[in-house]
Amino acid sequence: MDRAKVILHMYTTMDGKIETSIPSYPDCDEAGEIYDRFTFDRSKAWGCGSRTFEYLSAQGVDLHKSEPRPLGVDEFRKADRYCFAFDRKGRLFFQEAFNDYGGEKSHFVSVLTEKVDPRFLGYLHQKGISYLFAGKEDFDPRLFLAKVKEQGIDTFLLCGGPEINSVFLKEDLVDEISLVICPGIQGGRKELTFVGTEDVSLFPKFFHVEKAEVLPGDTVHLVYRR
């Protein structure tokens, strides 16, 4: 395979929600821990769309203080573990080079298009954050997967949100779907599910069940393959 394998790996409620209005699910703590453990056991690289990481982004950053760097030229630092942020136009201003999540530190890699401000690249360089270009006008998921394969990443875990998940699904680039389901029901109609897009022209998609397993904490783990 000339690209990294993709596992779409998500944590959901019983009614399929990934974002809810309920602050916490005390009875689902064990399911959350299982999800995190699977994330780090299956691959050294995981990633999410820009909305997922907005809470980590600084506000009001002055790019006039950053030296421009050339568009289209990747800057990739080697690390033990990676966290990829799909940030097409360069709007996520991380303060640290690593994402401290789930008890693991993952080196941030911003996935960009050539629509970014060259000074934004200077900001990332100053912070020690890696970046990869995957498209000129819009994000090219196949190019992204080829590039991470070249960096020695054989398996990539795609961890949401619904729009970036749909991008990979539309292009038939999801090889496996892993759902860790907690024993809770959110109940609302407006909350996000793990796939969601306005353009459904390339849906539906179909997968085969490979595994259904009941784990501690009334957790269910479902695995599907193309």
XYZ file of C-alpha atoms in Angstrom:
226
model
C 0.000 0.000 0.000
C 1.439 3.386 -0.994
C -0.333 5.137 1.880
C -0.879 4.736 5.594
C -3.740 2.505 6.696
C -6.658 4.467 8.209
C -8.605 3.397 11.274
C -11.557 5.656 12.032
C -11.536 5.393 15.828
C -14.367 7.034 17.791
C -15.868 7.143 21.277
C -19.662 7.401 21.243
C -22.745 7.155 23.420
C -25.281 4.397 22.815
C -27.241 6.794 20.623
C -24.173 7.526 18.520
C -23.280 10.989 19.854
C -19.703 12.246 20.072
C -20.492 15.703 21.452
C -23.175 16.250 24.044
C -24.642 18.876 26.323
C -24.083 16.654 29.366
C -20.903 17.699 31.258
C -19.795 14.171 32.085
C -20.785 10.522 32.121
C -19.544 9.228 35.500
C -20.605 5.687 34.607
C -18.646 5.877 31.354
C -15.206 6.656 32.758
C -13.984 3.131 32.119
C -15.153 3.266 28.511
C -13.210 6.492 28.023
C -10.072 4.923 29.429
C -10.488 1.933 27.119
C -10.869 4.267 24.148
C -7.671 6.116 25.020
C -5.747 2.894 25.548
C -6.832 1.589 22.129
C -5.826 4.916 20.563
C -2.263 4.675 21.768
C -1.914 0.909 21.372
C -2.960 0.802 17.716
C -0.704 3.502 16.301
C 1.864 6.182 17.053
C -0.171 8.699 15.025
C -3.674 10.043 15.535
C -5.465 13.184 14.450
C -8.618 15.313 14.432
C -10.235 18.181 12.589
C -9.668 21.810 13.536
C -12.863 22.188 15.564
C -11.756 19.476 17.990
C -8.614 21.430 18.841
C -10.073 24.947 19.055
C -9.917 24.901 22.850
C -6.111 24.589 22.645
C -5.668 27.504 20.251
C -4.500 30.932 21.423
C -6.552 33.974 20.460
C -5.383 37.299 19.043
C -1.954 36.126 17.854
C -0.073 38.867 15.970
C 1.500 37.258 12.895
C 3.469 40.425 12.133
C 5.954 39.148 14.695
C 6.534 35.921 12.727
C 9.021 35.530 9.900
C 7.362 34.165 6.710
C 8.410 30.722 5.535
C 7.978 29.193 2.058
C 4.618 27.697 1.116
C 4.545 24.053 0.067
C 7.707 23.094 1.969
C 7.079 20.609 4.784
C 8.766 20.833 8.167
C 8.513 17.499 9.956
C 10.240 16.682 13.234
C 10.705 13.087 14.322
C 8.919 12.053 17.520
C 7.755 8.930 19.338
C 4.089 9.855 18.903
C 2.200 12.312 16.688
C -1.031 14.296 16.906
C -2.132 15.623 13.501
C -4.415 18.663 13.323
C -6.241 19.196 10.015
C -6.041 22.973 9.753
C -6.494 23.851 6.081
C -6.068 27.630 6.333
C -3.898 27.919 9.423
C -6.191 28.975 12.241
C -4.945 26.855 15.141
C -2.322 28.636 17.227
C -1.064 25.940 19.576
C 1.034 27.188 22.486
C 3.007 23.981 22.901
C 4.646 21.575 20.477
C 3.038 18.572 22.194
C -0.542 17.606 22.987
C -0.713 16.153 26.483
C -3.753 13.893 26.200
C -4.648 10.535 27.706
C -1.420 10.353 29.679
C 0.661 10.553 26.486
C 2.519 13.449 24.874
C 1.980 13.559 21.113
C 3.960 15.952 18.918
C 1.665 18.355 17.062
C 1.723 18.274 13.254
C -0.454 20.845 11.471
C -1.851 19.567 8.169
C -2.206 22.543 5.840
C -3.014 23.706 2.347
C -1.161 26.445 0.482
C -3.967 28.859 1.417
C -2.200 29.579 4.721
C -0.430 32.820 5.533
C 3.366 32.247 5.196
C 3.760 34.032 8.527
C 1.642 31.313 10.155
C 4.377 28.862 9.152
C 6.843 31.132 10.928
C 4.685 30.928 14.052
C 4.669 27.107 13.920
C 8.425 27.063 13.371
C 8.979 29.272 16.415
C 6.847 26.949 18.552
C 8.621 23.813 17.290
C 5.404 22.499 15.734
C 5.728 20.377 12.594
C 3.616 20.946 9.497
C 2.760 19.101 6.301
C 1.166 20.450 3.132
C -1.581 18.273 1.681
C -3.079 20.264 -1.170
C -2.916 23.685 -2.790
C -6.513 24.948 -2.691
C -8.155 22.208 -0.640
C -7.149 19.282 1.532
C -6.075 16.120 -0.311
C -6.429 13.149 2.080
C -4.639 10.712 -0.233
C -1.597 12.997 -0.454
C -1.605 13.328 3.320
C -1.601 9.547 3.807
C 1.206 9.108 1.286
C 3.301 11.685 3.110
C 2.843 10.157 6.553
C 3.704 6.758 5.097
C 6.986 8.264 3.890
C 7.613 9.371 7.472
C 7.375 5.779 8.704
C 3.759 5.893 9.887
C 2.021 2.749 8.671
C -1.289 3.213 10.531
C -3.120 6.471 11.177
C -6.018 6.806 13.630
C -8.650 9.297 12.488
C -10.482 10.497 15.605
C -13.042 13.017 14.359
C -14.917 15.206 14.080
C -17.741 14.303 11.736
C -16.698 16.504 8.804
C -13.075 15.325 8.554
C -14.272 11.730 9.012
C -16.600 12.189 6.050
C -13.728 13.514 3.892
C -11.786 10.269 4.272
C -14.911 8.130 3.910
C -15.948 9.844 0.675
C -12.596 8.949 -0.876
C -12.845 5.312 0.334
C -9.708 5.790 2.418
C -11.073 4.350 5.671
C -9.907 0.750 6.009
C -11.372 0.039 9.433
C -13.917 1.614 11.796
C -13.423 1.179 15.538
C -16.278 2.311 17.793
C -15.957 2.316 21.574
C -19.480 2.727 22.939
C -20.145 3.841 26.507
C -23.309 2.720 28.374
C -24.983 6.120 28.234
C -27.735 7.714 26.141
C -27.525 11.456 25.467
C -31.030 11.757 24.059
C -30.783 15.032 22.120
C -31.362 15.593 18.405
C -28.848 18.350 17.692
C -25.661 16.790 19.025
C -22.973 15.547 16.620
C -22.647 11.976 15.431
C -19.311 10.556 14.272
C -19.987 11.206 10.562
C -21.808 14.260 9.253
C -21.542 16.400 6.118
C -23.745 18.597 3.961
C -22.549 16.853 0.782
C -23.781 13.252 0.878
C -23.351 12.624 -2.856
C -20.771 9.868 -2.248
C -22.725 8.163 0.524
C -23.890 5.648 1.692
C -20.837 3.535 2.531
C -20.895 -0.051 3.725
C -18.577 -2.053 5.976
C -18.434 -5.634 7.295
C -18.498 -6.441 11.013
C -15.256 -8.033 12.142
C -15.641 -7.959 15.915
C -18.191 -7.153 18.606
C -16.825 -7.326 22.138
C -18.185 -6.499 25.592
C -15.498 -4.977 27.808
C -15.323 -3.760 31.436
C -17.630 -0.936 32.474
C -20.407 -2.171 30.140
C -18.300 -0.913 27.250
C -18.913 -2.289 23.763
C -16.188 -2.296 21.112
C -17.276 -2.720 17.504
C -14.827 -3.182 14.649
C -15.829 -2.933 10.958
C -13.710 -3.411 7.849
C -14.200 -2.377 4.248
